[in-house]
Amino acid sequence: MKKTLVMFFVAALVILSVIVWIFHAKLTWGTQEILMVSGVVIIAGFALILGIKRLLSHLRKEPAEDEFSKKIMTRASSLSYYISLYLWLMLMYLSDETGLECHTLIGAGILGMALVFFFSWIGVKLLGTGHE
Amino acid sequence: MNNRIRELRARHNLSQLELAQKVGVRRETIVFLEKGRYNPSLRLAHDIALVFGLPIEEVFLFHDHE
């Protein structure tokens, strides 16, 4: 239950930070800003979904984690790590080509890694691990 | 690997949630097991077989060519 509350707290903190950022940064809402905000919203939504799943498990008196959910997490983590290596290579190439600023590059990399993990988790979850 | 969990669960009149609670996993895990989209650990396979009172090889069916 403690872990579920922490997940909710972190997700709420991320959403709050984005709201504060949007209001204070006076964004111009170009493609880059829209992509960044969408990415953060997807990640915060993902954390909320995981939190709700854990809460429902708690209400059903099920364990919040078991061997299957841990396996899904492990597989998604290893897959996203592998894909992220290529993501950073691509970002480094893009920074050379377009002259991206360092903080933009790091921000895009961190956001990209989180998104890659989210999509890896969805993919592993949909396919299952029965073929292994 | 195939399994007879769905059939045995129906025979023992157990819901997915009841079986999950008996073996200490989430209901979702039973769903994925029944669909053949997850191969359980030896411990979980043993616990499921124990619930049905059968040896593991009568619940989980292995094919020689796999």
PDB file of C-alpha atoms in Angstrom:
ATOM      1  CA  MET A   1       0.000   0.000   0.000  1.00  0.00           C
ATOM      2  CA  LYS A   2       2.906   2.320   0.853  1.00  0.00           C
ATOM      3  CA  LYS A   3       4.379   1.851  -2.643  1.00  0.00           C
ATOM      4  CA  THR A   4       0.969   2.615  -4.232  1.00  0.00           C
ATOM      5  CA  LEU A   5       0.703   5.884  -2.323  1.00  0.00           C
ATOM      6  CA  VAL A   6       4.247   6.822  -3.367  1.00  0.00           C
ATOM      7  CA  MET A   7       3.318   6.149  -7.033  1.00  0.00           C
ATOM      8  CA  PHE A   8       0.209   8.345  -6.750  1.00  0.00           C
ATOM      9  CA  PHE A   9       2.252  11.047  -5.028  1.00  0.00           C
ATOM     10  CA  VAL A  10       4.956  11.007  -7.736  1.00  0.00           C
ATOM     11  CA  ALA A  11       2.366  11.073 -10.552  1.00  0.00           C
ATOM     12  CA  ALA A  12       0.526  13.973  -8.882  1.00  0.00           C
ATOM     13  CA  LEU A  13       3.846  15.796  -8.415  1.00  0.00           C
ATOM     14  CA  VAL A  14       4.725  15.361 -12.116  1.00  0.00           C
ATOM     15  CA  ILE A  15       1.302  16.626 -13.242  1.00  0.00           C
ATOM     16  CA  LEU A  16       1.538  19.591 -10.841  1.00  0.00           C
ATOM     17  CA  SER A  17       5.054  20.436 -12.074  1.00  0.00           C
ATOM     18  CA  VAL A  18       3.850  20.384 -15.702  1.00  0.00           C
ATOM     19  CA  ILE A  19       0.924  22.675 -14.859  1.00  0.00           C
ATOM     20  CA  VAL A  20       3.239  25.117 -13.040  1.00  0.00           C
ATOM     21  CA  TRP A  21       5.747  24.925 -15.905  1.00  0.00           C
ATOM     22  CA  ILE A  22       3.048  25.589 -18.544  1.00  0.00           C
ATOM     23  CA  PHE A  23       1.740  28.649 -16.663  1.00  0.00           C
ATOM     24  CA  HIS A  24       5.136  30.122 -15.806  1.00  0.00           C
ATOM     25  CA  ALA A  25       7.078  29.379 -18.979  1.00  0.00           C
ATOM     26  CA  LYS A  26       4.553  31.169 -21.224  1.00  0.00           C
ATOM     27  CA  LEU A  27       4.944  28.468 -23.849  1.00  0.00           C
ATOM     28  CA  THR A  28       4.596  29.320 -27.506  1.00  0.00           C
ATOM     29  CA  TRP A  29       2.995  25.901 -28.207  1.00  0.00           C
ATOM     30  CA  GLY A  30       5.225  24.924 -31.077  1.00  0.00           C
ATOM     31  CA  THR A  31       5.732  21.295 -32.094  1.00  0.00           C
ATOM     32  CA  GLN A  32       8.521  20.808 -29.554  1.00  0.00           C
ATOM     33  CA  GLU A  33       6.410  22.057 -26.616  1.00  0.00           C
ATOM     34  CA  ILE A  34       3.367  20.025 -27.655  1.00  0.00           C
ATOM     35  CA  LEU A  35       5.514  16.867 -27.964  1.00  0.00           C
ATOM     36  CA  MET A  36       7.129  17.463 -24.580  1.00  0.00           C
ATOM     37  CA  VAL A  37       3.852  18.120 -22.744  1.00  0.00           C
ATOM     38  CA  SER A  38       2.199  15.096 -24.445  1.00  0.00           C
ATOM     39  CA  GLY A  39       5.119  12.906 -23.377  1.00  0.00           C
ATOM     40  CA  VAL A  40       4.900  14.054 -19.767  1.00  0.00           C
ATOM     41  CA  VAL A  41       1.112  13.560 -19.742  1.00  0.00           C
ATOM     42  CA  ILE A  42       1.524   9.993 -21.105  1.00  0.00           C
ATOM     43  CA  ILE A  43       4.138   9.170 -18.454  1.00  0.00           C
ATOM     44  CA  ALA A  44       2.068  10.662 -15.615  1.00  0.00           C
ATOM     45  CA  GLY A  45      -0.979   8.783 -16.938  1.00  0.00           C
ATOM     46  CA  PHE A  46       1.057   5.567 -16.983  1.00  0.00           C
ATOM     47  CA  ALA A  47       2.065   6.076 -13.340  1.00  0.00           C
ATOM     48  CA  LEU A  48      -1.586   6.740 -12.452  1.00  0.00           C
ATOM     49  CA  ILE A  49      -2.738   3.567 -14.262  1.00  0.00           C
ATOM     50  CA  LEU A  50      -0.130   1.490 -12.407  1.00  0.00           C
ATOM     51  CA  GLY A  51      -1.193   3.112  -9.136  1.00  0.00           C
ATOM     52  CA  ILE A  52      -4.897   2.401  -9.799  1.00  0.00           C
ATOM     53  CA  LYS A  53      -4.070  -1.230 -10.698  1.00  0.00           C
ATOM     54  CA  ARG A  54      -2.202  -1.628  -7.414  1.00  0.00           C
ATOM     55  CA  LEU A  55      -5.060  -0.027  -5.488  1.00  0.00           C
ATOM     56  CA  LEU A  56      -7.604  -2.373  -7.117  1.00  0.00           C
ATOM     57  CA  SER A  57      -5.375  -5.339  -6.267  1.00  0.00           C
ATOM     58  CA  HIS A  58      -5.273  -4.158  -2.672  1.00  0.00           C
ATOM     59  CA  LEU A  59      -9.086  -3.939  -2.585  1.00  0.00           C
ATOM     60  CA  ARG A  60      -9.388  -7.449  -4.071  1.00  0.00           C
ATOM     61  CA  LYS A  61      -6.921  -8.662  -1.425  1.00  0.00           C
ATOM     62  CA  GLU A  62      -4.479  -9.712  -4.149  1.00  0.00           C
ATOM     63  CA  PRO A  63      -0.725  -9.125  -3.938  1.00  0.00           C
ATOM     64  CA  ALA A  64       0.237  -5.822  -5.611  1.00  0.00           C
ATOM     65  CA  GLU A  65       3.074  -7.637  -7.392  1.00  0.00           C
ATOM     66  CA  ASP A  66       3.592 -11.260  -8.287  1.00  0.00           C
ATOM     67  CA  GLU A  67       5.979 -13.270 -10.452  1.00  0.00           C
ATOM     68  CA  PHE A  68       4.136 -12.370 -13.671  1.00  0.00           C
ATOM     69  CA  SER A  69       4.009  -8.603 -13.067  1.00  0.00           C
ATOM     70  CA  LYS A  70       7.680  -8.664 -12.022  1.00  0.00           C
ATOM     71  CA  LYS A  71       8.560 -10.560 -15.195  1.00  0.00           C
ATOM     72  CA  ILE A  72       6.679  -8.016 -17.327  1.00  0.00           C
ATOM     73  CA  MET A  73       8.607  -5.203 -15.617  1.00  0.00           C
ATOM     74  CA  THR A  74      11.944  -6.978 -16.082  1.00  0.00           C
ATOM     75  CA  ARG A  75      11.311  -7.722 -19.762  1.00  0.00           C
ATOM     76  CA  ALA A  76      10.061  -4.176 -20.431  1.00  0.00           C
ATOM     77  CA  SER A  77      13.106  -2.716 -18.635  1.00  0.00           C
ATOM     78  CA  SER A  78      15.634  -4.761 -20.594  1.00  0.00           C
ATOM     79  CA  LEU A  79      13.883  -4.073 -23.903  1.00  0.00           C
ATOM     80  CA  SER A  80      13.618  -0.343 -23.238  1.00  0.00           C
ATOM     81  CA  TYR A  81      17.286  -0.173 -22.206  1.00  0.00           C
ATOM     82  CA  TYR A  82      18.273  -1.786 -25.501  1.00  0.00           C
ATOM     83  CA  ILE A  83      16.071   0.589 -27.537  1.00  0.00           C
ATOM     84  CA  SER A  84      17.251   3.608 -25.512  1.00  0.00           C
ATOM     85  CA  LEU A  85      20.842   3.028 -26.639  1.00  0.00           C
ATOM     86  CA  TYR A  86      19.690   3.665 -30.216  1.00  0.00           C
ATOM     87  CA  LEU A  87      17.568   6.609 -29.077  1.00  0.00           C
ATOM     88  CA  TRP A  88      20.646   8.336 -27.610  1.00  0.00           C
ATOM     89  CA  LEU A  89      22.647   7.604 -30.758  1.00  0.00           C
ATOM     90  CA  MET A  90      19.875   9.171 -32.840  1.00  0.00           C
ATOM     91  CA  LEU A  91      19.691  12.205 -30.521  1.00  0.00           C
ATOM     92  CA  MET A  92      23.453  12.705 -30.717  1.00  0.00           C
ATOM     93  CA  TYR A  93      23.254  12.584 -34.504  1.00  0.00           C
ATOM     94  CA  LEU A  94      20.332  15.066 -34.441  1.00  0.00           C
ATOM     95  CA  SER A  95      22.212  17.420 -32.115  1.00  0.00           C
ATOM     96  CA  ASP A  96      25.120  17.477 -34.564  1.00  0.00           C
ATOM     97  CA  GLU A  97      22.796  18.066 -37.514  1.00  0.00           C
ATOM     98  CA  THR A  98      20.462  20.636 -35.955  1.00  0.00           C
ATOM     99  CA  GLY A  99      22.646  22.163 -33.224  1.00  0.00           C
ATOM    100  CA  LEU A 100      20.277  21.277 -30.364  1.00  0.00           C
ATOM    101  CA  GLU A 101      21.178  22.842 -27.014  1.00  0.00           C
ATOM    102  CA  CYS A 102      22.611  20.536 -24.358  1.00  0.00           C
ATOM    103  CA  HIS A 103      19.668  20.870 -21.924  1.00  0.00           C
ATOM    104  CA  THR A 104      17.161  20.238 -24.729  1.00  0.00           C
ATOM    105  CA  LEU A 105      19.084  17.141 -25.738  1.00  0.00           C
ATOM    106  CA  ILE A 106      19.160  15.753 -22.190  1.00  0.00           C
ATOM    107  CA  GLY A 107      15.484  16.598 -21.632  1.00  0.00           C
ATOM    108  CA  ALA A 108      14.489  14.887 -24.881  1.00  0.00           C
ATOM    109  CA  GLY A 109      16.634  11.864 -23.954  1.00  0.00           C
ATOM    110  CA  ILE A 110      15.091  11.446 -20.501  1.00  0.00           C
ATOM    111  CA  LEU A 111      11.563  11.912 -21.837  1.00  0.00           C
ATOM    112  CA  GLY A 112      12.288   9.557 -24.730  1.00  0.00           C
ATOM    113  CA  MET A 113      13.595   6.861 -22.388  1.00  0.00           C
ATOM    114  CA  ALA A 114      10.459   7.118 -20.251  1.00  0.00           C
ATOM    115  CA  LEU A 115       8.252   6.860 -23.345  1.00  0.00           C
ATOM    116  CA  VAL A 116      10.253   3.906 -24.675  1.00  0.00           C
ATOM    117  CA  PHE A 117       9.740   2.150 -21.334  1.00  0.00           C
ATOM    118  CA  PHE A 118       6.006   2.891 -21.435  1.00  0.00           C
ATOM    119  CA  PHE A 119       5.613   1.451 -24.942  1.00  0.00           C
ATOM    120  CA  SER A 120       7.850  -1.542 -24.113  1.00  0.00           C
ATOM    121  CA  TRP A 121       5.675  -2.292 -21.080  1.00  0.00           C
ATOM    122  CA  ILE A 122       2.513  -2.109 -23.218  1.00  0.00           C
ATOM    123  CA  GLY A 123       4.104  -4.347 -25.882  1.00  0.00           C
ATOM    124  CA  VAL A 124       5.338  -7.000 -23.458  1.00  0.00           C
ATOM    125  CA  LYS A 125       2.008  -6.937 -21.647  1.00  0.00           C
ATOM    126  CA  LEU A 126       0.029  -7.420 -24.879  1.00  0.00           C
ATOM    127  CA  LEU A 127       2.257 -10.196 -26.203  1.00  0.00           C
ATOM    128  CA  GLY A 128       2.763 -11.953 -22.878  1.00  0.00           C
ATOM    129  CA  THR A 129       5.806 -14.098 -22.224  1.00  0.00           C
ATOM    130  CA  GLY A 130       4.367 -17.506 -23.137  1.00  0.00           C
ATOM    131  CA  HIS A 131       6.589 -17.784 -26.216  1.00  0.00           C
ATOM    132  CA  GLU A 132       9.783 -17.688 -24.114  1.00  0.00           C
TER     133      GLU A 132
ATOM    134  CA  MET B   1       3.388 -25.803 -23.290  1.00  0.00           C
ATOM    135  CA  ASN B   2      -0.368 -26.099 -22.839  1.00  0.00           C
ATOM    136  CA  ASN B   3      -2.281 -26.336 -19.608  1.00  0.00           C
ATOM    137  CA  ARG B   4      -5.643 -27.537 -18.318  1.00  0.00           C
ATOM    138  CA  ILE B   5      -6.155 -24.780 -15.762  1.00  0.00           C
ATOM    139  CA  ARG B   6      -9.426 -23.481 -17.241  1.00  0.00           C
ATOM    140  CA  GLU B   7     -10.911 -26.991 -17.454  1.00  0.00           C
ATOM    141  CA  LEU B   8      -9.788 -27.992 -13.952  1.00  0.00           C
ATOM    142  CA  ARG B   9     -10.917 -24.678 -12.498  1.00  0.00           C
ATOM    143  CA  ALA B  10     -14.402 -25.225 -13.918  1.00  0.00           C
ATOM    144  CA  ARG B  11     -14.418 -28.806 -12.597  1.00  0.00           C
ATOM    145  CA  HIS B  12     -13.503 -27.572  -9.107  1.00  0.00           C
ATOM    146  CA  ASN B  13     -15.991 -24.709  -9.393  1.00  0.00           C
ATOM    147  CA  LEU B  14     -13.329 -22.076  -8.764  1.00  0.00           C
ATOM    148  CA  SER B  15     -13.276 -18.554 -10.165  1.00  0.00           C
ATOM    149  CA  GLN B  16     -10.062 -17.053 -11.493  1.00  0.00           C
ATOM    150  CA  LEU B  17      -9.884 -14.780  -8.449  1.00  0.00           C
ATOM    151  CA  GLU B  18     -10.389 -17.695  -6.032  1.00  0.00           C
ATOM    152  CA  LEU B  19      -7.634 -19.719  -7.690  1.00  0.00           C
ATOM    153  CA  ALA B  20      -5.366 -16.662  -7.710  1.00  0.00           C
ATOM    154  CA  GLN B  21      -5.963 -16.123  -3.992  1.00  0.00           C
ATOM    155  CA  LYS B  22      -5.288 -19.797  -3.244  1.00  0.00           C
ATOM    156  CA  VAL B  23      -1.892 -19.714  -4.946  1.00  0.00           C
ATOM    157  CA  GLY B  24      -1.013 -16.139  -3.926  1.00  0.00           C
ATOM    158  CA  VAL B  25      -0.892 -14.410  -7.316  1.00  0.00           C
ATOM    159  CA  ARG B  26      -2.929 -11.725  -9.089  1.00  0.00           C
ATOM    160  CA  ARG B  27      -6.054 -12.716 -11.068  1.00  0.00           C
ATOM    161  CA  GLU B  28      -4.365 -11.313 -14.165  1.00  0.00           C
ATOM    162  CA  THR B  29      -1.667 -13.989 -13.869  1.00  0.00           C
ATOM    163  CA  ILE B  30      -4.299 -16.737 -14.000  1.00  0.00           C
ATOM    164  CA  VAL B  31      -5.836 -15.063 -17.080  1.00  0.00           C
ATOM    165  CA  PHE B  32      -2.469 -15.041 -18.881  1.00  0.00           C
ATOM    166  CA  LEU B  33      -1.747 -18.632 -17.797  1.00  0.00           C
ATOM    167  CA  GLU B  34      -5.074 -19.857 -19.174  1.00  0.00           C
ATOM    168  CA  LYS B  35      -4.435 -18.097 -22.476  1.00  0.00           C
ATOM    169  CA  GLY B  36      -0.980 -19.714 -22.684  1.00  0.00           C
ATOM    170  CA  ARG B  37       0.704 -16.320 -22.672  1.00  0.00           C
ATOM    171  CA  TYR B  38       2.747 -16.969 -19.577  1.00  0.00           C
ATOM    172  CA  ASN B  39       4.801 -19.946 -18.444  1.00  0.00           C
ATOM    173  CA  PRO B  40       4.714 -20.171 -14.644  1.00  0.00           C
ATOM    174  CA  SER B  41       7.644 -20.748 -12.348  1.00  0.00           C
ATOM    175  CA  LEU B  42       8.091 -24.262 -11.012  1.00  0.00           C
ATOM    176  CA  ARG B  43       6.830 -23.041  -7.609  1.00  0.00           C
ATOM    177  CA  LEU B  44       3.611 -21.602  -9.060  1.00  0.00           C
ATOM    178  CA  ALA B  45       3.042 -24.671 -11.256  1.00  0.00           C
ATOM    179  CA  HIS B  46       3.474 -26.858  -8.164  1.00  0.00           C
ATOM    180  CA  ASP B  47       1.034 -24.736  -6.123  1.00  0.00           C
ATOM    181  CA  ILE B  48      -1.607 -24.798  -8.885  1.00  0.00           C
ATOM    182  CA  ALA B  49      -1.263 -28.561  -9.285  1.00  0.00           C
ATOM    183  CA  LEU B  50      -1.604 -28.909  -5.508  1.00  0.00           C
ATOM    184  CA  VAL B  51      -4.910 -26.967  -5.538  1.00  0.00           C
ATOM    185  CA  PHE B  52      -6.304 -29.420  -8.095  1.00  0.00           C
ATOM    186  CA  GLY B  53      -4.770 -32.421  -6.310  1.00  0.00           C
ATOM    187  CA  LEU B  54      -2.939 -33.572  -9.443  1.00  0.00           C
ATOM    188  CA  PRO B  55       0.725 -33.991 -10.397  1.00  0.00           C
ATOM    189  CA  ILE B  56       2.226 -31.075 -12.363  1.00  0.00           C
ATOM    190  CA  GLU B  57       2.439 -33.059 -15.621  1.00  0.00           C
ATOM    191  CA  GLU B  58      -1.332 -33.588 -15.608  1.00  0.00           C
ATOM    192  CA  VAL B  59      -1.993 -29.859 -15.329  1.00  0.00           C
ATOM    193  CA  PHE B  60       0.794 -28.565 -17.576  1.00  0.00           C
ATOM    194  CA  LEU B  61       1.250 -30.483 -20.811  1.00  0.00           C
ATOM    195  CA  PHE B  62       4.688 -30.460 -22.369  1.00  0.00           C
ATOM    196  CA  HIS B  63       5.251 -31.285 -26.017  1.00  0.00           C
ATOM    197  CA  ASP B  64       8.384 -33.192 -26.991  1.00  0.00           C
ATOM    198  CA  HIS B  65       9.137 -31.017 -30.040  1.00  0.00           C
ATOM    199  CA  GLU B  66       9.290 -27.788 -27.971  1.00  0.00           C
TER     200      GLU B  66
END
